[in-house]
Amino acid sequence: MVETEALVSVRGEIAESLATQSYSEGLQAELLDELCAIDNHLGRTALFVMSREAYQPPASYVGVDNEEVMVTQEMALF
């Protein structure tokens, strides 16, 4: 349970950072990959970067707001 809370906390920090900071395309992709890895570890799947260039986590997250994170490219993460 502590590990899950820690991962959710780190995930939130990454998402907030993506929403508020400007990153190069390469670093931004690395941060999105990290979000994907955390979600996969937590057993959550199907992260999507919408064509409107906003990242939105699945609605099934417990204790995580459905924040939108602006990104520079369209992709689907699994």
mmCIF file with all atom_site columns, N, CA and C in Angstrom:
data_model
loop_
_atom_site.group_PDB
_atom_site.id
_atom_site.type_symbol
_atom_site.label_atom_id
_atom_site.label_alt_id
_atom_site.label_comp_id
_atom_site.label_asym_id
_atom_site.label_entity_id
_atom_site.label_seq_id
_atom_site.pdbx_PDB_ins_code
_atom_site.Cartn_x
_atom_site.Cartn_y
_atom_site.Cartn_z
_atom_site.occupancy
_atom_site.B_iso_or_equiv
_atom_site.pdbx_formal_charge
_atom_site.auth_seq_id
_atom_site.auth_comp_id
_atom_site.auth_asym_id
_atom_site.auth_atom_id
_atom_site.pdbx_PDB_model_num
ATOM 1   N N  . MET A 1 1  ? 0.820   -1.192 0.000   1.00 0.00 ? 1  MET A N  1
ATOM 2   C CA . MET A 1 1  ? 0.000   0.000  0.000   1.00 0.00 ? 1  MET A CA 1
ATOM 3   C C  . MET A 1 1  ? 0.867   1.261  0.000   1.00 0.00 ? 1  MET A C  1
ATOM 4   N N  . VAL A 1 2  ? 1.945   1.241  0.775   1.00 0.00 ? 2  VAL A N  1
ATOM 5   C CA . VAL A 1 2  ? 2.850   2.391  0.817   1.00 0.00 ? 2  VAL A CA 1
ATOM 6   C C  . VAL A 1 2  ? 3.486   2.600  -0.552  1.00 0.00 ? 2  VAL A C  1
ATOM 7   N N  . GLU A 1 3  ? 3.871   1.493  -1.205  1.00 0.00 ? 3  GLU A N  1
ATOM 8   C CA . GLU A 1 3  ? 4.473   1.603  -2.532  1.00 0.00 ? 3  GLU A CA 1
ATOM 9   C C  . GLU A 1 3  ? 3.480   2.222  -3.518  1.00 0.00 ? 3  GLU A C  1
ATOM 10  N N  . THR A 1 4  ? 2.231   1.781  -3.460  1.00 0.00 ? 4  THR A N  1
ATOM 11  C CA . THR A 1 4  ? 1.207   2.323  -4.349  1.00 0.00 ? 4  THR A CA 1
ATOM 12  C C  . THR A 1 4  ? 1.026   3.813  -4.119  1.00 0.00 ? 4  THR A C  1
ATOM 13  N N  . GLU A 1 5  ? 0.943   4.217  -2.857  1.00 0.00 ? 5  GLU A N  1
ATOM 14  C CA . GLU A 1 5  ? 0.796   5.640  -2.544  1.00 0.00 ? 5  GLU A CA 1
ATOM 15  C C  . GLU A 1 5  ? 1.990   6.441  -3.047  1.00 0.00 ? 5  GLU A C  1
ATOM 16  N N  . ALA A 1 6  ? 3.185   5.884  -2.903  1.00 0.00 ? 6  ALA A N  1
ATOM 17  C CA . ALA A 1 6  ? 4.395   6.566  -3.366  1.00 0.00 ? 6  ALA A CA 1
ATOM 18  C C  . ALA A 1 6  ? 4.376   6.719  -4.884  1.00 0.00 ? 6  ALA A C  1
ATOM 19  N N  . LEU A 1 7  ? 3.991   5.658  -5.589  1.00 0.00 ? 7  LEU A N  1
ATOM 20  C CA . LEU A 1 7  ? 3.941   5.720  -7.046  1.00 0.00 ? 7  LEU A CA 1
ATOM 21  C C  . LEU A 1 7  ? 2.891   6.716  -7.525  1.00 0.00 ? 7  LEU A C  1
ATOM 22  N N  . VAL A 1 8  ? 1.738   6.723  -6.879  1.00 0.00 ? 8  VAL A N  1
ATOM 23  C CA . VAL A 1 8  ? 0.690   7.677  -7.246  1.00 0.00 ? 8  VAL A CA 1
ATOM 24  C C  . VAL A 1 8  ? 1.173   9.103  -6.993  1.00 0.00 ? 8  VAL A C  1
ATOM 25  N N  . SER A 1 9  ? 1.910   9.307  -5.913  1.00 0.00 ? 9  SER A N  1
ATOM 26  C CA . SER A 1 9  ? 2.455   10.625 -5.600  1.00 0.00 ? 9  SER A CA 1
ATOM 27  C C  . SER A 1 9  ? 3.458   11.066 -6.661  1.00 0.00 ? 9  SER A C  1
ATOM 28  N N  . VAL A 1 10 ? 4.377   10.174 -7.022  1.00 0.00 ? 10 VAL A N  1
ATOM 29  C CA . VAL A 1 10 ? 5.377   10.489 -8.051  1.00 0.00 ? 10 VAL A CA 1
ATOM 30  C C  . VAL A 1 10 ? 4.684   10.767 -9.377  1.00 0.00 ? 10 VAL A C  1
ATOM 31  N N  . ARG A 1 11 ? 3.680   9.953  -9.696  1.00 0.00 ? 11 ARG A N  1
ATOM 32  C CA . ARG A 1 11 ? 2.936   10.123 -10.934 1.00 0.00 ? 11 ARG A CA 1
ATOM 33  C C  . ARG A 1 11 ? 2.286   11.508 -10.978 1.00 0.00 ? 11 ARG A C  1
ATOM 34  N N  . GLY A 1 12 ? 1.704   11.914 -9.853  1.00 0.00 ? 12 GLY A N  1
ATOM 35  C CA . GLY A 1 12 ? 1.076   13.229 -9.779  1.00 0.00 ? 12 GLY A CA 1
ATOM 36  C C  . GLY A 1 12 ? 2.076   14.354 -9.975  1.00 0.00 ? 12 GLY A C  1
ATOM 37  N N  . GLU A 1 13 ? 3.262   14.188 -9.403  1.00 0.00 ? 13 GLU A N  1
ATOM 38  C CA . GLU A 1 13 ? 4.313   15.200 -9.559  1.00 0.00 ? 13 GLU A CA 1
ATOM 39  C C  . GLU A 1 13 ? 4.750   15.313 -11.016 1.00 0.00 ? 13 GLU A C  1
ATOM 40  N N  . ILE A 1 14 ? 4.890   14.173 -11.685 1.00 0.00 ? 14 ILE A N  1
ATOM 41  C CA . ILE A 1 14 ? 5.292   14.187 -13.097 1.00 0.00 ? 14 ILE A CA 1
ATOM 42  C C  . ILE A 1 14 ? 4.212   14.863 -13.935 1.00 0.00 ? 14 ILE A C  1
ATOM 43  N N  . ALA A 1 15 ? 2.958   14.490 -13.697 1.00 0.00 ? 15 ALA A N  1
ATOM 44  C CA . ALA A 1 15 ? 1.853   15.074 -14.463 1.00 0.00 ? 15 ALA A CA 1
ATOM 45  C C  . ALA A 1 15 ? 1.764   16.580 -14.238 1.00 0.00 ? 15 ALA A C  1
ATOM 46  N N  . GLU A 1 16 ? 1.917   17.005 -13.000 1.00 0.00 ? 16 GLU A N  1
ATOM 47  C CA . GLU A 1 16 ? 1.877   18.442 -12.698 1.00 0.00 ? 16 GLU A CA 1
ATOM 48  C C  . GLU A 1 16 ? 3.038   19.165 -13.372 1.00 0.00 ? 16 GLU A C  1
ATOM 49  N N  . SER A 1 17 ? 4.201   18.543 -13.352 1.00 0.00 ? 17 SER A N  1
ATOM 50  C CA . SER A 1 17 ? 5.373   19.125 -13.986 1.00 0.00 ? 17 SER A CA 1
ATOM 51  C C  . SER A 1 17 ? 5.153   19.291 -15.489 1.00 0.00 ? 17 SER A C  1
ATOM 52  N N  . LEU A 1 18 ? 4.566   18.270 -16.116 1.00 0.00 ? 18 LEU A N  1
ATOM 53  C CA . LEU A 1 18 ? 4.281   18.354 -17.545 1.00 0.00 ? 18 LEU A CA 1
ATOM 54  C C  . LEU A 1 18 ? 3.273   19.462 -17.841 1.00 0.00 ? 18 LEU A C  1
ATOM 55  N N  . ALA A 1 19 ? 2.354   19.684 -16.917 1.00 0.00 ? 19 ALA A N  1
ATOM 56  C CA . ALA A 1 19 ? 1.315   20.692 -17.126 1.00 0.00 ? 19 ALA A CA 1
ATOM 57  C C  . ALA A 1 19 ? 1.843   22.107 -16.942 1.00 0.00 ? 19 ALA A C  1
ATOM 58  N N  . THR A 1 20 ? 2.867   22.263 -16.126 1.00 0.00 ? 20 THR A N  1
ATOM 59  C CA . THR A 1 20 ? 3.298   23.614 -15.756 1.00 0.00 ? 20 THR A CA 1
ATOM 60  C C  . THR A 1 20 ? 4.665   24.015 -16.294 1.00 0.00 ? 20 THR A C  1
ATOM 61  N N  . GLN A 1 21 ? 5.443   23.067 -16.777 1.00 0.00 ? 21 GLN A N  1
ATOM 62  C CA . GLN A 1 21 ? 6.790   23.360 -17.262 1.00 0.00 ? 21 GLN A CA 1
ATOM 63  C C  . GLN A 1 21 ? 6.882   23.104 -18.761 1.00 0.00 ? 21 GLN A C  1
ATOM 64  N N  . SER A 1 22 ? 7.848   23.712 -19.390 1.00 0.00 ? 22 SER A N  1
ATOM 65  C CA . SER A 1 22 ? 8.099   23.498 -20.806 1.00 0.00 ? 22 SER A CA 1
ATOM 66  C C  . SER A 1 22 ? 9.316   22.591 -20.953 1.00 0.00 ? 22 SER A C  1
ATOM 67  N N  . TYR A 1 23 ? 9.170   21.527 -21.731 1.00 0.00 ? 23 TYR A N  1
ATOM 68  C CA . TYR A 1 23 ? 10.258  20.569 -21.918 1.00 0.00 ? 23 TYR A CA 1
ATOM 69  C C  . TYR A 1 23 ? 10.530  20.357 -23.397 1.00 0.00 ? 23 TYR A C  1
ATOM 70  N N  . SER A 1 24 ? 11.742  19.923 -23.698 1.00 0.00 ? 24 SER A N  1
ATOM 71  C CA . SER A 1 24 ? 12.045  19.530 -25.066 1.00 0.00 ? 24 SER A CA 1
ATOM 72  C C  . SER A 1 24 ? 11.200  18.306 -25.401 1.00 0.00 ? 24 SER A C  1
ATOM 73  N N  . GLU A 1 25 ? 11.009  18.059 -26.679 1.00 0.00 ? 25 GLU A N  1
ATOM 74  C CA . GLU A 1 25 ? 10.187  16.926 -27.102 1.00 0.00 ? 25 GLU A CA 1
ATOM 75  C C  . GLU A 1 25 ? 10.729  15.607 -26.558 1.00 0.00 ? 25 GLU A C  1
ATOM 76  N N  . GLY A 1 26 ? 12.051  15.454 -26.542 1.00 0.00 ? 26 GLY A N  1
ATOM 77  C CA . GLY A 1 26 ? 12.661  14.222 -26.046 1.00 0.00 ? 26 GLY A CA 1
ATOM 78  C C  . GLY A 1 26 ? 12.418  14.002 -24.566 1.00 0.00 ? 26 GLY A C  1
ATOM 79  N N  . LEU A 1 27 ? 12.614  15.042 -23.765 1.00 0.00 ? 27 LEU A N  1
ATOM 80  C CA . LEU A 1 27 ? 12.395  14.923 -22.322 1.00 0.00 ? 27 LEU A CA 1
ATOM 81  C C  . LEU A 1 27 ? 10.918  14.721 -22.022 1.00 0.00 ? 27 LEU A C  1
ATOM 82  N N  . GLN A 1 28 ? 10.070  15.402 -22.765 1.00 0.00 ? 28 GLN A N  1
ATOM 83  C CA . GLN A 1 28 ? 8.634   15.237 -22.583 1.00 0.00 ? 28 GLN A CA 1
ATOM 84  C C  . GLN A 1 28 ? 8.222   13.785 -22.855 1.00 0.00 ? 28 GLN A C  1
ATOM 85  N N  . ALA A 1 29 ? 8.785   13.198 -23.903 1.00 0.00 ? 29 ALA A N  1
ATOM 86  C CA . ALA A 1 29 ? 8.489   11.800 -24.220 1.00 0.00 ? 29 ALA A CA 1
ATOM 87  C C  . ALA A 1 29 ? 8.960   10.879 -23.098 1.00 0.00 ? 29 ALA A C  1
ATOM 88  N N  . GLU A 1 30 ? 10.119  11.174 -22.519 1.00 0.00 ? 30 GLU A N  1
ATOM 89  C CA . GLU A 1 30 ? 10.624  10.368 -21.401 1.00 0.00 ? 30 GLU A CA 1
ATOM 90  C C  . GLU A 1 30 ? 9.692   10.451 -20.198 1.00 0.00 ? 30 GLU A C  1
ATOM 91  N N  . LEU A 1 31 ? 9.196   11.650 -19.908 1.00 0.00 ? 31 LEU A N  1
ATOM 92  C CA . LEU A 1 31 ? 8.282   11.814 -18.776 1.00 0.00 ? 31 LEU A CA 1
ATOM 93  C C  . LEU A 1 31 ? 6.964   11.087 -19.024 1.00 0.00 ? 31 LEU A C  1
ATOM 94  N N  . LEU A 1 32 ? 6.464   11.136 -20.253 1.00 0.00 ? 32 LEU A N  1
ATOM 95  C CA . LEU A 1 32 ? 5.243   10.398 -20.583 1.00 0.00 ? 32 LEU A CA 1
ATOM 96  C C  . LEU A 1 32 ? 5.477   8.895  -20.482 1.00 0.00 ? 32 LEU A C  1
ATOM 97  N N  . ASP A 1 33 ? 6.658   8.440  -20.896 1.00 0.00 ? 33 ASP A N  1
ATOM 98  C CA . ASP A 1 33 ? 7.006   7.023  -20.747 1.00 0.00 ? 33 ASP A CA 1
ATOM 99  C C  . ASP A 1 33 ? 7.025   6.629  -19.281 1.00 0.00 ? 33 ASP A C  1
ATOM 100 N N  . GLU A 1 34 ? 7.516   7.520  -18.429 1.00 0.00 ? 34 GLU A N  1
ATOM 101 C CA . GLU A 1 34 ? 7.541   7.249  -16.991 1.00 0.00 ? 34 GLU A CA 1
ATOM 102 C C  . GLU A 1 34 ? 6.119   7.126  -16.444 1.00 0.00 ? 34 GLU A C  1
ATOM 103 N N  . LEU A 1 35 ? 5.222   8.005  -16.893 1.00 0.00 ? 35 LEU A N  1
ATOM 104 C CA . LEU A 1 35 ? 3.816   7.891  -16.487 1.00 0.00 ? 35 LEU A CA 1
ATOM 105 C C  . LEU A 1 35 ? 3.252   6.536  -16.895 1.00 0.00 ? 35 LEU A C  1
ATOM 106 N N  . CYS A 1 36 ? 3.561   6.128  -18.117 1.00 0.00 ? 36 CYS A N  1
ATOM 107 C CA . CYS A 1 36 ? 3.087   4.844  -18.624 1.00 0.00 ? 36 CYS A CA 1
ATOM 108 C C  . CYS A 1 36 ? 3.631   3.697  -17.787 1.00 0.00 ? 36 CYS A C  1
ATOM 109 N N  . ALA A 1 37 ? 4.914   3.737  -17.457 1.00 0.00 ? 37 ALA A N  1
ATOM 110 C CA . ALA A 1 37 ? 5.537   2.675  -16.661 1.00 0.00 ? 37 ALA A CA 1
ATOM 111 C C  . ALA A 1 37 ? 4.906   2.584  -15.273 1.00 0.00 ? 37 ALA A C  1
ATOM 112 N N  . ILE A 1 38 ? 4.648   3.728  -14.658 1.00 0.00 ? 38 ILE A N  1
ATOM 113 C CA . ILE A 1 38 ? 4.009   3.731  -13.336 1.00 0.00 ? 38 ILE A CA 1
ATOM 114 C C  . ILE A 1 38 ? 2.622   3.116  -13.433 1.00 0.00 ? 38 ILE A C  1
ATOM 115 N N  . ASP A 1 39 ? 1.850   3.539  -14.435 1.00 0.00 ? 39 ASP A N  1
ATOM 116 C CA . ASP A 1 39 ? 0.496   3.014  -14.584 1.00 0.00 ? 39 ASP A CA 1
ATOM 117 C C  . ASP A 1 39 ? 0.502   1.516  -14.859 1.00 0.00 ? 39 ASP A C  1
ATOM 118 N N  . ASN A 1 40 ? 1.430   1.062  -15.690 1.00 0.00 ? 40 ASN A N  1
ATOM 119 C CA . ASN A 1 40 ? 1.523   -0.373 -15.956 1.00 0.00 ? 40 ASN A CA 1
ATOM 120 C C  . ASN A 1 40 ? 1.875   -1.137 -14.689 1.00 0.00 ? 40 ASN A C  1
ATOM 121 N N  . HIS A 1 41 ? 2.774   -0.588 -13.886 1.00 0.00 ? 41 HIS A N  1
ATOM 122 C CA . HIS A 1 41 ? 3.160   -1.234 -12.634 1.00 0.00 ? 41 HIS A CA 1
ATOM 123 C C  . HIS A 1 41 ? 1.978   -1.313 -11.678 1.00 0.00 ? 41 HIS A C  1
ATOM 124 N N  . LEU A 1 42 ? 1.150   -0.295 -11.689 1.00 0.00 ? 42 LEU A N  1
ATOM 125 C CA . LEU A 1 42 ? -0.024  -0.271 -10.818 1.00 0.00 ? 42 LEU A CA 1
ATOM 126 C C  . LEU A 1 42 ? -1.188  -1.078 -11.396 1.00 0.00 ? 42 LEU A C  1
ATOM 127 N N  . GLY A 1 43 ? -0.979  -1.661 -12.576 1.00 0.00 ? 43 GLY A N  1
ATOM 128 C CA . GLY A 1 43 ? -2.028  -2.466 -13.189 1.00 0.00 ? 43 GLY A CA 1
ATOM 129 C C  . GLY A 1 43 ? -3.070  -1.648 -13.918 1.00 0.00 ? 43 GLY A C  1
ATOM 130 N N  . ARG A 1 44 ? -2.726  -0.440 -14.264 1.00 0.00 ? 44 ARG A N  1
ATOM 131 C CA . ARG A 1 44 ? -3.644  0.427  -14.992 1.00 0.00 ? 44 ARG A CA 1
ATOM 132 C C  . ARG A 1 44 ? -3.148  0.522  -16.424 1.00 0.00 ? 44 ARG A C  1
ATOM 133 N N  . THR A 1 45 ? -4.041  0.449  -17.352 1.00 0.00 ? 45 THR A N  1
ATOM 134 C CA . THR A 1 45 ? -3.635  0.404  -18.754 1.00 0.00 ? 45 THR A CA 1
ATOM 135 C C  . THR A 1 45 ? -4.316  1.501  -19.560 1.00 0.00 ? 45 THR A C  1
ATOM 136 N N  . ALA A 1 46 ? -3.919  1.571  -20.807 1.00 0.00 ? 46 ALA A N  1
ATOM 137 C CA . ALA A 1 46 ? -4.539  2.449  -21.798 1.00 0.00 ? 46 ALA A CA 1
ATOM 138 C C  . ALA A 1 46 ? -4.475  3.922  -21.427 1.00 0.00 ? 46 ALA A C  1
ATOM 139 N N  . LEU A 1 47 ? -3.277  4.434  -21.368 1.00 0.00 ? 47 LEU A N  1
ATOM 140 C CA . LEU A 1 47 ? -3.098  5.879  -21.233 1.00 0.00 ? 47 LEU A CA 1
ATOM 141 C C  . LEU A 1 47 ? -3.180  6.473  -22.634 1.00 0.00 ? 47 LEU A C  1
ATOM 142 N N  . PHE A 1 48 ? -3.825  7.586  -22.745 1.00 0.00 ? 48 PHE A N  1
ATOM 143 C CA . PHE A 1 48 ? -3.967  8.171  -24.068 1.00 0.00 ? 48 PHE A CA 1
ATOM 144 C C  . PHE A 1 48 ? -3.532  9.630  -24.077 1.00 0.00 ? 48 PHE A C  1
ATOM 145 N N  . VAL A 1 49 ? -2.860  9.997  -25.142 1.00 0.00 ? 49 VAL A N  1
ATOM 146 C CA . VAL A 1 49 ? -2.623  11.403 -25.416 1.00 0.00 ? 49 VAL A CA 1
ATOM 147 C C  . VAL A 1 49 ? -3.616  11.747 -26.513 1.00 0.00 ? 49 VAL A C  1
ATOM 148 N N  . MET A 1 50 ? -4.553  12.610 -26.201 1.00 0.00 ? 50 MET A N  1
ATOM 149 C CA . MET A 1 50 ? -5.631  12.918 -27.125 1.00 0.00 ? 50 MET A CA 1
ATOM 150 C C  . MET A 1 50 ? -5.114  13.735 -28.306 1.00 0.00 ? 50 MET A C  1
ATOM 151 N N  . SER A 1 51 ? -5.827  13.652 -29.420 1.00 0.00 ? 51 SER A N  1
ATOM 152 C CA . SER A 1 51 ? -5.420  14.392 -30.607 1.00 0.00 ? 51 SER A CA 1
ATOM 153 C C  . SER A 1 51 ? -5.479  15.900 -30.374 1.00 0.00 ? 51 SER A C  1
ATOM 154 N N  . ARG A 1 52 ? -6.242  16.333 -29.374 1.00 0.00 ? 52 ARG A N  1
ATOM 155 C CA . ARG A 1 52 ? -6.278  17.759 -29.060 1.00 0.00 ? 52 ARG A CA 1
ATOM 156 C C  . ARG A 1 52 ? -5.045  18.160 -28.253 1.00 0.00 ? 52 ARG A C  1
ATOM 157 N N  . GLU A 1 53 ? -4.099  17.236 -28.136 1.00 0.00 ? 53 GLU A N  1
ATOM 158 C CA . GLU A 1 53 ? -2.820  17.454 -27.479 1.00 0.00 ? 53 GLU A CA 1
ATOM 159 C C  . GLU A 1 53 ? -2.958  17.646 -25.977 1.00 0.00 ? 53 GLU A C  1
ATOM 160 N N  . ALA A 1 54 ? -3.802  16.851 -25.367 1.00 0.00 ? 54 ALA A N  1
ATOM 161 C CA . ALA A 1 54 ? -3.926  16.875 -23.915 1.00 0.00 ? 54 ALA A CA 1
ATOM 162 C C  . ALA A 1 54 ? -3.869  15.450 -23.396 1.00 0.00 ? 54 ALA A C  1
ATOM 163 N N  . TYR A 1 55 ? -3.056  15.228 -22.374 1.00 0.00 ? 55 TYR A N  1
ATOM 164 C CA . TYR A 1 55 ? -2.977  13.916 -21.733 1.00 0.00 ? 55 TYR A CA 1
ATOM 165 C C  . TYR A 1 55 ? -4.039  13.847 -20.654 1.00 0.00 ? 55 TYR A C  1
ATOM 166 N N  . GLN A 1 56 ? -4.784  12.758 -20.639 1.00 0.00 ? 56 GLN A N  1
ATOM 167 C CA . GLN A 1 56 ? -5.792  12.593 -19.603 1.00 0.00 ? 56 GLN A CA 1
ATOM 168 C C  . GLN A 1 56 ? -5.732  11.155 -19.109 1.00 0.00 ? 56 GLN A C  1
ATOM 169 N N  . PRO A 1 57 ? -5.552  10.947 -17.820 1.00 0.00 ? 57 PRO A N  1
ATOM 170 C CA . PRO A 1 57 ? -5.482  9.594  -17.292 1.00 0.00 ? 57 PRO A CA 1
ATOM 171 C C  . PRO A 1 57 ? -6.854  8.937  -17.309 1.00 0.00 ? 57 PRO A C  1
ATOM 172 N N  . PRO A 1 58 ? -6.902  7.618  -17.253 1.00 0.00 ? 58 PRO A N  1
ATOM 173 C CA . PRO A 1 58 ? -8.186  6.924  -17.205 1.00 0.00 ? 58 PRO A CA 1
ATOM 174 C C  . PRO A 1 58 ? -9.010  7.366  -15.995 1.00 0.00 ? 58 PRO A C  1
ATOM 175 N N  . ALA A 1 59 ? -10.317 7.328  -16.136 1.00 0.00 ? 59 ALA A N  1
ATOM 176 C CA . ALA A 1 59 ? -11.217 7.752  -15.061 1.00 0.00 ? 59 ALA A CA 1
ATOM 177 C C  . ALA A 1 59 ? -11.167 6.810  -13.865 1.00 0.00 ? 59 ALA A C  1
ATOM 178 N N  . SER A 1 60 ? -10.554 5.646  -14.037 1.00 0.00 ? 60 SER A N  1
ATOM 179 C CA . SER A 1 60 ? -10.531 4.635  -12.973 1.00 0.00 ? 60 SER A CA 1
ATOM 180 C C  . SER A 1 60 ? -9.504  4.916  -11.882 1.00 0.00 ? 60 SER A C  1
ATOM 181 N N  . TYR A 1 61 ? -8.704  5.963  -12.040 1.00 0.00 ? 61 TYR A N  1
ATOM 182 C CA . TYR A 1 61 ? -7.708  6.251  -11.015 1.00 0.00 ? 61 TYR A CA 1
ATOM 183 C C  . TYR A 1 61 ? -8.361  6.561  -9.685  1.00 0.00 ? 61 TYR A C  1
ATOM 184 N N  . VAL A 1 62 ? -7.825  5.981  -8.629  1.00 0.00 ? 62 VAL A N  1
ATOM 185 C CA . VAL A 1 62 ? -8.305  6.262  -7.282  1.00 0.00 ? 62 VAL A CA 1
ATOM 186 C C  . VAL A 1 62 ? -7.356  7.275  -6.655  1.00 0.00 ? 62 VAL A C  1
ATOM 187 N N  . GLY A 1 63 ? -7.873  8.371  -6.198  1.00 0.00 ? 63 GLY A N  1
ATOM 188 C CA . GLY A 1 63 ? -7.051  9.371  -5.534  1.00 0.00 ? 63 GLY A CA 1
ATOM 189 C C  . GLY A 1 63 ? -6.204  10.219 -6.454  1.00 0.00 ? 63 GLY A C  1
ATOM 190 N N  . VAL A 1 64 ? -6.490  10.179 -7.749  1.00 0.00 ? 64 VAL A N  1
ATOM 191 C CA . VAL A 1 64 ? -5.734  10.992 -8.700  1.00 0.00 ? 64 VAL A CA 1
ATOM 192 C C  . VAL A 1 64 ? -6.733  11.804 -9.511  1.00 0.00 ? 64 VAL A C  1
ATOM 193 N N  . ASP A 1 65 ? -6.548  13.098 -9.546  1.00 0.00 ? 65 ASP A N  1
ATOM 194 C CA . ASP A 1 65 ? -7.432  13.952 -10.336 1.00 0.00 ? 65 ASP A CA 1
ATOM 195 C C  . ASP A 1 65 ? -7.217  13.685 -11.815 1.00 0.00 ? 65 ASP A C  1
ATOM 196 N N  . ASN A 1 66 ? -8.258  13.868 -12.584 1.00 0.00 ? 66 ASN A N  1
ATOM 197 C CA . ASN A 1 66 ? -8.144  13.701 -14.029 1.00 0.00 ? 66 ASN A CA 1
ATOM 198 C C  . ASN A 1 66 ? -7.616  14.985 -14.661 1.00 0.00 ? 66 ASN A C  1
ATOM 199 N N  . GLU A 1 67 ? -6.369  15.263 -14.373 1.00 0.00 ? 67 GLU A N  1
ATOM 200 C CA . GLU A 1 67 ? -5.736  16.468 -14.893 1.00 0.00 ? 67 GLU A CA 1
ATOM 201 C C  . GLU A 1 67 ? -5.473  16.314 -16.384 1.00 0.00 ? 67 GLU A C  1
ATOM 202 N N  . GLU A 1 68 ? -5.381  17.428 -17.052 1.00 0.00 ? 68 GLU A N  1
ATOM 203 C CA . GLU A 1 68 ? -5.000  17.415 -18.451 1.00 0.00 ? 68 GLU A CA 1
ATOM 204 C C  . GLU A 1 68 ? -3.606  18.008 -18.559 1.00 0.00 ? 68 GLU A C  1
ATOM 205 N N  . VAL A 1 69 ? -2.759  17.345 -19.308 1.00 0.00 ? 69 VAL A N  1
ATOM 206 C CA . VAL A 1 69 ? -1.385  17.778 -19.462 1.00 0.00 ? 69 VAL A CA 1
ATOM 207 C C  . VAL A 1 69 ? -1.133  18.039 -20.940 1.00 0.00 ? 69 VAL A C  1
ATOM 208 N N  . MET A 1 70 ? -0.722  19.249 -21.262 1.00 0.00 ? 70 MET A N  1
ATOM 209 C CA . MET A 1 70 ? -0.472  19.578 -22.659 1.00 0.00 ? 70 MET A CA 1
ATOM 210 C C  . MET A 1 70 ? 0.806   18.892 -23.145 1.00 0.00 ? 70 MET A C  1
ATOM 211 N N  . VAL A 1 71 ? 0.748   18.357 -24.347 1.00 0.00 ? 71 VAL A N  1
ATOM 212 C CA . VAL A 1 71 ? 1.900   17.702 -24.949 1.00 0.00 ? 71 VAL A CA 1
ATOM 213 C C  . VAL A 1 71 ? 2.059   18.208 -26.374 1.00 0.00 ? 71 VAL A C  1
ATOM 214 N N  . THR A 1 72 ? 3.209   17.944 -26.959 1.00 0.00 ? 72 THR A N  1
ATOM 215 C CA . THR A 1 72 ? 3.481   18.487 -28.286 1.00 0.00 ? 72 THR A CA 1
ATOM 216 C C  . THR A 1 72 ? 3.201   17.512 -29.410 1.00 0.00 ? 72 THR A C  1
ATOM 217 N N  . GLN A 1 73 ? 2.899   16.286 -29.092 1.00 0.00 ? 73 GLN A N  1
ATOM 218 C CA . GLN A 1 73 ? 2.657   15.322 -30.153 1.00 0.00 ? 73 GLN A CA 1
ATOM 219 C C  . GLN A 1 73 ? 1.545   14.372 -29.752 1.00 0.00 ? 73 GLN A C  1
ATOM 220 N N  . GLU A 1 74 ? 0.922   13.784 -30.769 1.00 0.00 ? 74 GLU A N  1
ATOM 221 C CA . GLU A 1 74 ? -0.170  12.849 -30.516 1.00 0.00 ? 74 GLU A CA 1
ATOM 222 C C  . GLU A 1 74 ? 0.393   11.435 -30.475 1.00 0.00 ? 74 GLU A C  1
ATOM 223 N N  . MET A 1 75 ? 0.007   10.658 -29.465 1.00 0.00 ? 75 MET A N  1
ATOM 224 C CA . MET A 1 75 ? 0.452   9.273  -29.383 1.00 0.00 ? 75 MET A CA 1
ATOM 225 C C  . MET A 1 75 ? -0.470  8.528  -28.442 1.00 0.00 ? 75 MET A C  1
ATOM 226 N N  . ALA A 1 76 ? -0.460  7.223  -28.557 1.00 0.00 ? 76 ALA A N  1
ATOM 227 C CA . ALA A 1 76 ? -1.191  6.395  -27.601 1.00 0.00 ? 76 ALA A CA 1
ATOM 228 C C  . ALA A 1 76 ? -0.162  5.618  -26.810 1.00 0.00 ? 76 ALA A C  1
ATOM 229 N N  . LEU A 1 77 ? -0.328  5.555  -25.510 1.00 0.00 ? 77 LEU A N  1
ATOM 230 C CA . LEU A 1 77 ? 0.590   4.831  -24.643 1.00 0.00 ? 77 LEU A CA 1
ATOM 231 C C  . LEU A 1 77 ? -0.127  3.612  -24.096 1.00 0.00 ? 77 LEU A C  1
ATOM 232 N N  . PHE A 1 78 ? 0.575   2.504  -24.048 1.00 0.00 ? 78 PHE A N  1
ATOM 233 C CA . PHE A 1 78 ? -0.029  1.275  -23.519 1.00 0.00 ? 78 PHE A CA 1
ATOM 234 C C  . PHE A 1 78 ? 0.874   0.650  -22.497 1.00 0.00 ? 78 PHE A C  1
#
